Short mmCIF file of C-alpha atoms in Angstrom, two decimals:
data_model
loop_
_atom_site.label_atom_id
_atom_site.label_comp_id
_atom_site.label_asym_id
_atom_site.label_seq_id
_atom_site.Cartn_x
_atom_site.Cartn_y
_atom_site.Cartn_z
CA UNK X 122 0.00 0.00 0.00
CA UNK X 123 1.69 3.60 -1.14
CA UNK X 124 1.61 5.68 1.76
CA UNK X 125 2.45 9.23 2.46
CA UNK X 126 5.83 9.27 5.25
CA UNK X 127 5.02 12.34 6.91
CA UNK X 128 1.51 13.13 9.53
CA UNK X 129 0.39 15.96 7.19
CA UNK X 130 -2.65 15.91 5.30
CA UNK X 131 -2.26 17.02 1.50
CA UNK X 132 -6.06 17.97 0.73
CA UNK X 133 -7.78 16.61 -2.20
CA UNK X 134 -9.13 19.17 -4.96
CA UNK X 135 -12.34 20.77 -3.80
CA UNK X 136 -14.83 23.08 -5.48
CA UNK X 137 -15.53 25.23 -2.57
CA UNK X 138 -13.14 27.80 -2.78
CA UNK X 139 -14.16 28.68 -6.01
CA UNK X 140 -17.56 28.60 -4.84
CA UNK X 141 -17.16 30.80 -1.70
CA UNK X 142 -15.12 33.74 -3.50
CA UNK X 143 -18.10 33.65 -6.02
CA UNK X 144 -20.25 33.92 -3.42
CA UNK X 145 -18.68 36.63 -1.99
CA UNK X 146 -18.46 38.05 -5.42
CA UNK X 147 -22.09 37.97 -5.93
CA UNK X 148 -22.65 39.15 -2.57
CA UNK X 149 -20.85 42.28 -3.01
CA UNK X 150 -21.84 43.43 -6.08
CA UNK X 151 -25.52 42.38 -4.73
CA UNK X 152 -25.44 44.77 -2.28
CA UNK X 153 -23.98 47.69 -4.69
CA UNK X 154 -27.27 46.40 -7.11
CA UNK X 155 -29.84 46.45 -4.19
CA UNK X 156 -28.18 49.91 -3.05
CA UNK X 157 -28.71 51.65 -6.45
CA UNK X 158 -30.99 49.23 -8.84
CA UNK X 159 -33.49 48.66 -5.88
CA UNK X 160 -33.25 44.74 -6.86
CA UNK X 161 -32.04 42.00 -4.06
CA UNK X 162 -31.88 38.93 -6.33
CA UNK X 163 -27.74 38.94 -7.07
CA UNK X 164 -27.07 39.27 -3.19
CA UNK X 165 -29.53 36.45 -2.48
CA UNK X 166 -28.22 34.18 -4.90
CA UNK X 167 -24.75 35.44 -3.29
CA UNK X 168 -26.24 34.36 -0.15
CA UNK X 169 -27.57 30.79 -0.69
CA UNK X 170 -24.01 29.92 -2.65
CA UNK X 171 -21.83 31.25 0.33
CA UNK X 172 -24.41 28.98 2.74
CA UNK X 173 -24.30 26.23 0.46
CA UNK X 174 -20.21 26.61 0.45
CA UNK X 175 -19.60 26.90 4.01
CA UNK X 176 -22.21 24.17 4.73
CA UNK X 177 -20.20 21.24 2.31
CA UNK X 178 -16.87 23.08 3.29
CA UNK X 179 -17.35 22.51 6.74
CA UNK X 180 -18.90 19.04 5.60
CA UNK X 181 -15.60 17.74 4.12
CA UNK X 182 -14.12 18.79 6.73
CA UNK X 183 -15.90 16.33 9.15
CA UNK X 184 -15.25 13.65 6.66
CA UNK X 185 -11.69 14.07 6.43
CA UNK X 186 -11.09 14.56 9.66
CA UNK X 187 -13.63 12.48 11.91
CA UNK X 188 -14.50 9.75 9.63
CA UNK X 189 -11.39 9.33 7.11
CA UNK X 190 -8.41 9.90 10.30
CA UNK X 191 -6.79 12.80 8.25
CA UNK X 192 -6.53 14.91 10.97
CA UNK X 193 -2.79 13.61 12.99
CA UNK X 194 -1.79 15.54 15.77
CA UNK X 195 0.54 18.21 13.91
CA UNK X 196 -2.38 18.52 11.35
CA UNK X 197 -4.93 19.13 14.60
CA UNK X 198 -2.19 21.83 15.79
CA UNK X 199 -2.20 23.55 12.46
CA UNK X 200 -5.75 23.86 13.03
CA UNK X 201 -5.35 24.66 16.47
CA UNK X 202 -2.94 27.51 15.22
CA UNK X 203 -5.64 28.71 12.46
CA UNK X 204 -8.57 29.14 15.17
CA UNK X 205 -6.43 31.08 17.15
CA UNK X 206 -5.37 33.43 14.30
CA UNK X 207 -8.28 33.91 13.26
CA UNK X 208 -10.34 35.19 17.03
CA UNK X 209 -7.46 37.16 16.89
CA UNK X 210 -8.42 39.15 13.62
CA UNK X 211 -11.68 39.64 15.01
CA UNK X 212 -10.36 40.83 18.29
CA UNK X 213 -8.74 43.64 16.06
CA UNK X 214 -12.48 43.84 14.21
CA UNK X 215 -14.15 44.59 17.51
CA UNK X 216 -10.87 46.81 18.40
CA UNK X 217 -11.84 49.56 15.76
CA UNK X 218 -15.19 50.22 17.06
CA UNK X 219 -13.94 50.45 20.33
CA UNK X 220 -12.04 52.75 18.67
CA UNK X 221 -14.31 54.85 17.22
CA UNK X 222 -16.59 54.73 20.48
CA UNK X 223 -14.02 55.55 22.67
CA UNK X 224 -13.05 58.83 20.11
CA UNK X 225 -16.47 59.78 19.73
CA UNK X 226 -17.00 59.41 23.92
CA UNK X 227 -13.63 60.35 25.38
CA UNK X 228 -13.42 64.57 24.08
CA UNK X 229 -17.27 65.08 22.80
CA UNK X 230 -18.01 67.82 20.16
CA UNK X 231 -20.14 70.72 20.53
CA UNK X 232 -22.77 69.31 18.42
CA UNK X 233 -23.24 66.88 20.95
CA UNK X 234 -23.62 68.91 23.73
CA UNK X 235 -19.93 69.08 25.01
CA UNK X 236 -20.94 66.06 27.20
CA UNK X 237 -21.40 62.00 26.99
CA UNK X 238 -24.16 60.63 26.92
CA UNK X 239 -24.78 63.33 24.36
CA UNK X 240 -27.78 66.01 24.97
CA UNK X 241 -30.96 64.21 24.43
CA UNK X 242 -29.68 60.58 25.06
CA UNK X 243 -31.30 58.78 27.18
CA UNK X 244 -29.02 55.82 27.64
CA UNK X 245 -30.23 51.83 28.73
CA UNK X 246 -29.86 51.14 32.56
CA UNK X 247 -27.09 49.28 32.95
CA UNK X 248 -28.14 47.47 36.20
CA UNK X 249 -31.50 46.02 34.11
CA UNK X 250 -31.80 43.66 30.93
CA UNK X 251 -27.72 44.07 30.08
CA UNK X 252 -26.57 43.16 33.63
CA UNK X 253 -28.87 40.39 33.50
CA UNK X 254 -27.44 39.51 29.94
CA UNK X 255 -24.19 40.13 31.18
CA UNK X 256 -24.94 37.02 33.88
CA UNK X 257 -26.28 34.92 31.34
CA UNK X 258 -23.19 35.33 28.68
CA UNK X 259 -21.02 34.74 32.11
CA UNK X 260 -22.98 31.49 32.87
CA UNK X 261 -22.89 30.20 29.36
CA UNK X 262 -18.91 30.06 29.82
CA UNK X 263 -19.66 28.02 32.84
CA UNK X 264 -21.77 25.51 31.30
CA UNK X 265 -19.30 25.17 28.03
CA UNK X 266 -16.58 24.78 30.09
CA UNK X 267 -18.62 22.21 31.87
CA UNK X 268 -19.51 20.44 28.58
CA UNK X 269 -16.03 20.13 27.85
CA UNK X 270 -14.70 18.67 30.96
CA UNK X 271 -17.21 16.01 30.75
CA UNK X 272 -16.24 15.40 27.14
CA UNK X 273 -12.64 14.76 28.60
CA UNK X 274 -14.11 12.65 31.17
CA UNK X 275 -16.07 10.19 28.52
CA UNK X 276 -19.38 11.94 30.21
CA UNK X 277 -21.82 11.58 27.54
CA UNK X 278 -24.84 12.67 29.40
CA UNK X 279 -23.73 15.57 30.97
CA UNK X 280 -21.48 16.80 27.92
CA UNK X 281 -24.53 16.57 25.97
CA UNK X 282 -26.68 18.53 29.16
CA UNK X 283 -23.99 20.99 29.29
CA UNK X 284 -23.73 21.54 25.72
CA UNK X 285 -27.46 21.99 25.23
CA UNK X 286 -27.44 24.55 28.27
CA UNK X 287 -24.93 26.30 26.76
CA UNK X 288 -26.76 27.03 23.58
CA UNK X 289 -29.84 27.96 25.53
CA UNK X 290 -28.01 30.66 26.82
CA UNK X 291 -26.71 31.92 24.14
CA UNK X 292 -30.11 31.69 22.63
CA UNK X 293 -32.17 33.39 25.87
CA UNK X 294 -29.08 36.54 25.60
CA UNK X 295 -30.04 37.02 21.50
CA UNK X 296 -34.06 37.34 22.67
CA UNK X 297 -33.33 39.51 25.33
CA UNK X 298 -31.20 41.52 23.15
CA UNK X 299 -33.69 41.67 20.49
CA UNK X 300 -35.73 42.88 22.73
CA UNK X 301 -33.92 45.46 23.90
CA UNK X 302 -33.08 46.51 20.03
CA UNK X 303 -37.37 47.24 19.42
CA UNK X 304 -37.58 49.19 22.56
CA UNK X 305 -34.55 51.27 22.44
CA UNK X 306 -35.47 55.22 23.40
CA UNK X 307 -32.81 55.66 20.26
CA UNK X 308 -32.04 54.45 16.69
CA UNK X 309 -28.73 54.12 15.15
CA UNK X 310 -29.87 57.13 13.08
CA UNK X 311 -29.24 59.18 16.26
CA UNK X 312 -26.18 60.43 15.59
CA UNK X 313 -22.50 58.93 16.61
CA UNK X 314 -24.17 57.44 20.00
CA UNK X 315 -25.94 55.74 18.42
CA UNK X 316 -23.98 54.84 15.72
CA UNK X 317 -21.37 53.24 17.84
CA UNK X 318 -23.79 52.04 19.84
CA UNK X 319 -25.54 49.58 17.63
CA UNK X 320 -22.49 49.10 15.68
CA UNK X 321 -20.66 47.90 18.15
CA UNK X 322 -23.33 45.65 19.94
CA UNK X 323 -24.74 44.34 16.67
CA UNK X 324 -21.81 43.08 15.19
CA UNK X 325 -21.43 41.29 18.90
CA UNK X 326 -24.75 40.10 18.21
CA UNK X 327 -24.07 38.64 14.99
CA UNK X 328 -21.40 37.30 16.50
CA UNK X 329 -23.61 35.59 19.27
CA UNK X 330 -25.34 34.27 17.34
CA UNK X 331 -22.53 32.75 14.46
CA UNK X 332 -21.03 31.39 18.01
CA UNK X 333 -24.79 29.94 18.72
CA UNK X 334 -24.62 27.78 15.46
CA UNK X 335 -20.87 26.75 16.21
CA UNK X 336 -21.92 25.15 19.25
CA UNK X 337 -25.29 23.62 18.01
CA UNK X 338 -22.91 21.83 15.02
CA UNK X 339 -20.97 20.32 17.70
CA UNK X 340 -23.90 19.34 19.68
CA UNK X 341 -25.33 17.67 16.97
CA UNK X 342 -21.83 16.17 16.59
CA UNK X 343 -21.43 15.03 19.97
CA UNK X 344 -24.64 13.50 19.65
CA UNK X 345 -23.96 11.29 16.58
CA UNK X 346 -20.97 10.35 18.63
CA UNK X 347 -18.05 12.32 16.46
CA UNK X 348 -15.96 13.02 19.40
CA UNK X 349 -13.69 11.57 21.47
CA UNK X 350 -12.17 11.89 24.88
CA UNK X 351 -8.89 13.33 23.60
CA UNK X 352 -9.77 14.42 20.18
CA UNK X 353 -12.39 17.03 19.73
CA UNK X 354 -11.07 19.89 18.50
CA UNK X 355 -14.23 21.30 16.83
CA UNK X 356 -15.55 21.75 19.96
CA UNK X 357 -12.58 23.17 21.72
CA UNK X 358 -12.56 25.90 18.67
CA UNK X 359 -16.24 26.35 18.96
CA UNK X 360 -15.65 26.94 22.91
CA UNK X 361 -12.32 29.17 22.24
CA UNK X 362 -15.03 31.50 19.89
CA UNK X 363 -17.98 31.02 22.63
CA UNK X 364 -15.75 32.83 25.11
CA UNK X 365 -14.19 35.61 22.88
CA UNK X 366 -17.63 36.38 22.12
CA UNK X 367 -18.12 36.86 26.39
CA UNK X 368 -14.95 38.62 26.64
CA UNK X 369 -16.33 40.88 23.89
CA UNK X 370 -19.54 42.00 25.50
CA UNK X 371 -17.59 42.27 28.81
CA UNK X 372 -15.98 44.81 27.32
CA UNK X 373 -19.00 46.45 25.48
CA UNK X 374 -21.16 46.25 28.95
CA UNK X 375 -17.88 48.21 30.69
CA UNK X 376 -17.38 50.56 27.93
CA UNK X 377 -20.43 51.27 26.24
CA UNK X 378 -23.34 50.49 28.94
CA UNK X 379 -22.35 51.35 31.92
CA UNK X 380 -18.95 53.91 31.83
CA UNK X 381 -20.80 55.68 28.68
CA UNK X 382 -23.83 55.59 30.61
CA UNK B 135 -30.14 16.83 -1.10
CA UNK B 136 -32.86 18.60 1.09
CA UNK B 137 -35.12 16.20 0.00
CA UNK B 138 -33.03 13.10 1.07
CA UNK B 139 -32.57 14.59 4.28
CA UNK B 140 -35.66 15.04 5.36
CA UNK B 141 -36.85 11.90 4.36
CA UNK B 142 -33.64 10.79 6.86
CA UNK B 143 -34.86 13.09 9.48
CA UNK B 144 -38.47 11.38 9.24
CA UNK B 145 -37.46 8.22 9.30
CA UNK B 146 -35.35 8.84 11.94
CA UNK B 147 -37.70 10.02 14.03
CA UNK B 148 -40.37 7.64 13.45
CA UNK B 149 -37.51 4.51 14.23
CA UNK B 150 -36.83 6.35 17.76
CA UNK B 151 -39.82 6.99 18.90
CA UNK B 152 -41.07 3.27 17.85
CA UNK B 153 -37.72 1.91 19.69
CA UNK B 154 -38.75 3.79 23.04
CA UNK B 155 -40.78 1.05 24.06
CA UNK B 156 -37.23 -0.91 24.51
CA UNK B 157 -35.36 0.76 27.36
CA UNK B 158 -32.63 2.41 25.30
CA UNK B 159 -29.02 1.95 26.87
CA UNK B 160 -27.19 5.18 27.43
CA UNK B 161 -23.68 3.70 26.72
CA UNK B 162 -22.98 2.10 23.07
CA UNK B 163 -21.26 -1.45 23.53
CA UNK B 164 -18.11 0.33 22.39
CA UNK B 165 -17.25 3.34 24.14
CA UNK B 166 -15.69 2.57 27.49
CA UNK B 167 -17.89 3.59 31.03
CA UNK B 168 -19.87 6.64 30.66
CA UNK B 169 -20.31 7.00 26.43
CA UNK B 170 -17.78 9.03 24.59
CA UNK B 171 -15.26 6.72 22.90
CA UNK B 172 -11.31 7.64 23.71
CA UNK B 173 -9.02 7.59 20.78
CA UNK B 174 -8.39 4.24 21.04
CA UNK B 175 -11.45 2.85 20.34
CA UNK B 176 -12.74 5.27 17.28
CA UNK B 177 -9.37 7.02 15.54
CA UNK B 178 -8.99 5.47 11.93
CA UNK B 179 -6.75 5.82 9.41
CA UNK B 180 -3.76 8.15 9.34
CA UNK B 181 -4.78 9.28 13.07
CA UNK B 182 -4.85 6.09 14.23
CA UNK B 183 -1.29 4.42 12.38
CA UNK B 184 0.19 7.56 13.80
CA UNK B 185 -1.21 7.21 17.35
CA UNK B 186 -0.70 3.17 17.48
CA UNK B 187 2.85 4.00 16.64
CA UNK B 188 3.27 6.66 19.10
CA UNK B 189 2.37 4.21 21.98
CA UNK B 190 4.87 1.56 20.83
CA UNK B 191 7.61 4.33 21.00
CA UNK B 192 7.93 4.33 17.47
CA UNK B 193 7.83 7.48 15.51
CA UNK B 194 7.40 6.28 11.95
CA UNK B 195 5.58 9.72 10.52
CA UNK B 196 8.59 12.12 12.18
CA UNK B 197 5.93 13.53 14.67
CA UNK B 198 8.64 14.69 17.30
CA UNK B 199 12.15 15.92 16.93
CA UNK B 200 14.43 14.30 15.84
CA UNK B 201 17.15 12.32 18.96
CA UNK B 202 20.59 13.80 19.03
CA UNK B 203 23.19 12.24 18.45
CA UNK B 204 26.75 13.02 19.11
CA UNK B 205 27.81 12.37 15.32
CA UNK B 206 30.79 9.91 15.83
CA UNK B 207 32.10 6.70 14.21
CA UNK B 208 30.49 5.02 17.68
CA UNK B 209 27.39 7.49 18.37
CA UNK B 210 26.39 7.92 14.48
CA UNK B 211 23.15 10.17 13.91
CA UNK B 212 20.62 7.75 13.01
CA UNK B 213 18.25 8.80 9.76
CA UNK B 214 15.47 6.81 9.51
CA UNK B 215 14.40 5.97 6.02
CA UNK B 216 11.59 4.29 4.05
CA UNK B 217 13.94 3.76 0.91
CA UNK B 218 17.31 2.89 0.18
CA UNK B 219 18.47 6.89 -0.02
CA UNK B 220 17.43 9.92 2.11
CA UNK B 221 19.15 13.45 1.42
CA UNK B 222 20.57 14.98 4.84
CA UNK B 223 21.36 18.48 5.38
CA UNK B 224 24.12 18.87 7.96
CA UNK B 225 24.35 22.10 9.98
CA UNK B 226 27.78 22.09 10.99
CA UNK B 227 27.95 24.74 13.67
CA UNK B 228 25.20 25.91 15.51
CA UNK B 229 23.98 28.88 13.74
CA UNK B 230 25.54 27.89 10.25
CA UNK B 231 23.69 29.14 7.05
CA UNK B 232 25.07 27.36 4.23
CA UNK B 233 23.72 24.00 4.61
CA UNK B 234 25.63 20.55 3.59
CA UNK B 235 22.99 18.72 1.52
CA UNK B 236 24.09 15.47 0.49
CA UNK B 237 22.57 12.22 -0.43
CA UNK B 238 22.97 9.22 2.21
CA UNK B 239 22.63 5.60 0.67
CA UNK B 240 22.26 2.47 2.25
CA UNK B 241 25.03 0.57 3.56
CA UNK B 242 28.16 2.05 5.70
CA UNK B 243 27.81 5.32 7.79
CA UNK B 244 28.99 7.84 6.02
CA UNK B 245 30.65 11.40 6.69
CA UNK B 246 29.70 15.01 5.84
CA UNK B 247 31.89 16.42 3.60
CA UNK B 248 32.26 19.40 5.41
CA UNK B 249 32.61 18.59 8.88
CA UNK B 250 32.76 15.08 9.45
CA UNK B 251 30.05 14.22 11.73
CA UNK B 252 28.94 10.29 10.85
CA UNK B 253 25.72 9.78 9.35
CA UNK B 254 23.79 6.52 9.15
CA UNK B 255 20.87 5.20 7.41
CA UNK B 256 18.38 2.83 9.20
CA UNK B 257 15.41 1.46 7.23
CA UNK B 258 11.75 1.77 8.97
CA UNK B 259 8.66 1.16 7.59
CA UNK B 260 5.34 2.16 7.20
CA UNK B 261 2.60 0.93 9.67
CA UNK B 262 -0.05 -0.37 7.44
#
């Protein structure tokens, strides 16, 4: 039998590349089209492909990794190294509208008043439905880090429990949040509070919610019993994202709800 | 492809809730005490050559560093090969940037031609 001598995995020609940057193609241009020509159809065709992509992407993945044994330890740490790059690009994301929020906050213009919250702001309480989302992000790191000790400890039941819990959480803070979006005092129309304001906490949102579907892959994983007790990185990556996406509103709930409050 | 899988997701469904009349085990026969398999009992393939190796203290896929050697007649460095050549590149002082590449062949140890360290080639093969 010809085998390969080294623990790497040389990928087999795929068609999702070129599918993706098409999609992102077509979603692009889409949204110049439904900007000026009042038409949506490019960017949802742009849409479906890049779901389509990442969904068979993400499949082969699986395959190669979980059911074919491509992924060898130094292949799993290249991966490892990957995740990690890429939180960190969206640490520097989040970073610039920090940025702007903390320019826009820290000397205020005269338009706004001289003063932050600007004149005729009135701002969300931060002891109400954020510090209560606050908690609930908090004990969603709890209950993931729960799910993944019992995944280390061959727990099925409770990785499973823990797992679910975790997405529940994640799901209750999105509700609340949406909540608090419809009966917001201000629109992000209202000049650059609240501009940074829903910014800031929608791309978190988004991000909740990207983080929401990481985890309920893997739960559907752990489920059809992909995981091992030493090998389950998808999880660990979808856990590593899970609490970026904490440390994230942490920082939005200290900057933006309460200090800026 | 939606199609298929709903018809999966149906039948599915309909086959679980049937089977809940038989008390369903929590563990599957394979997966040692409390459900999730370990490595040992579900890696395959490449994963799993590399990991049975591993615990026999072999290293067949060059996973870890290479063992040093001290590069005489007595202590040559060992290079493992799956073939009857393997090229070697010999750093011959810490720090060097001109490398020595030369081919090593099967048979006696032999010497870099730049520094002399002893070189030797070892066959290994392939778990399969």
């Amino acid at each position: 039998m010809a085998h390969q001598a080294h623990a790497y995995h040389m990928v087999d020609p795929s068609p999702w590349p070129l599918t993706g940057a098409i999609a992102a193609l077509l979603m692009t241009s889409g949204l110049a089209v439904w900007f000026h020509q009042h038409s949506m159809i490019l960017m949802a065709i742009g849409t479906v492909l890049m779901l389509l992509t990442m969904y068979q992407w993400w499949r082969d993945i699986v395959r190669e990794g979980t059911f074919q044994g491509h992924h060898t330890p130094p292949v799993q740490k290249g991966l490892r190294y990957g995740m990690i790059l890429f939180i960190t690009s969206e640490v520097f994301f989040f970073l610039g509208f920090f940025w702007a929020f903390y320019h826009a906050s820290l000397a205020p213009t005269p338009e706004l008043g001289g003063c932050w919250p600007p004149t005729g702001i009135f701002t969300l309480d931060p002891l109400e439905v954020p510090l209560l989302n606050t908690a609930v992000l908090l004990a969603s790191g709890v209950t993931v880090t729960w799910a993944h000790h019992s995944m280390m400890g061959g727990d099925r039941k409770q990785a499973i429990q823990s797992l679910t819990m975790t997405i529940v959480l994640g799901f209750y803070f999105t509700v609340l949040q949406a909540m608090e979006y419809v009966d917001a005092p201000f629109t992000i129309g209202d000049g650059v509070y609240g501009a940074t304001f829903f910014v800031a906490t929608g791309f978190h949102g988004l991000h909740v919610m990207i983080g929401s579907i990481f985890l309920a892959v893997c739960l559907l994983r752990q489920i059809k019993h992909h995981f091992t007790s030493g090998h389950h990185f998808g999880f660990e990556a979808a856990a590593w994202y899970w609490h970026f996406v904490d440390v994230v509103w942490l920082f939005l709930y200290v900057s933006i709800y309460w200090w800026g409050s | 492809m939606a199609g298929r899988l709903l018809l999966r997701a149906c039948t599915q469904t309909t086959l679980r809730l049937r089977s809940n009349v038989v008390a369903r085990p929590l563990h599957r026969a394979m997966s040692s005490g409390k459900g999730i398999p370990t490595d040992d009992e579900q890696a395959t393939g490449l994963e799993r050559r590399a990991l049975q190796a591993l615990k026999q203290g072999k290293d067949p896929y060059s996973m870890l560093k290479p063992k040093e050697y001290a590069g005489t007649k007595a202590d040559p460095h060992i290079v493992p090969s799956i073939g009857n050549q393997r090229m070697v590149g010999c750093v011959c002082e810490e720090d060097n940037t001109a490398i020595v590449w030369f081919w090593l062949h099967k048979g006696d140890a032999q010497r870099c031609p730049s520094c002399g360290s002893h070189y030797q080639l070892v066959h290994h093969e392939l778990p399969h």
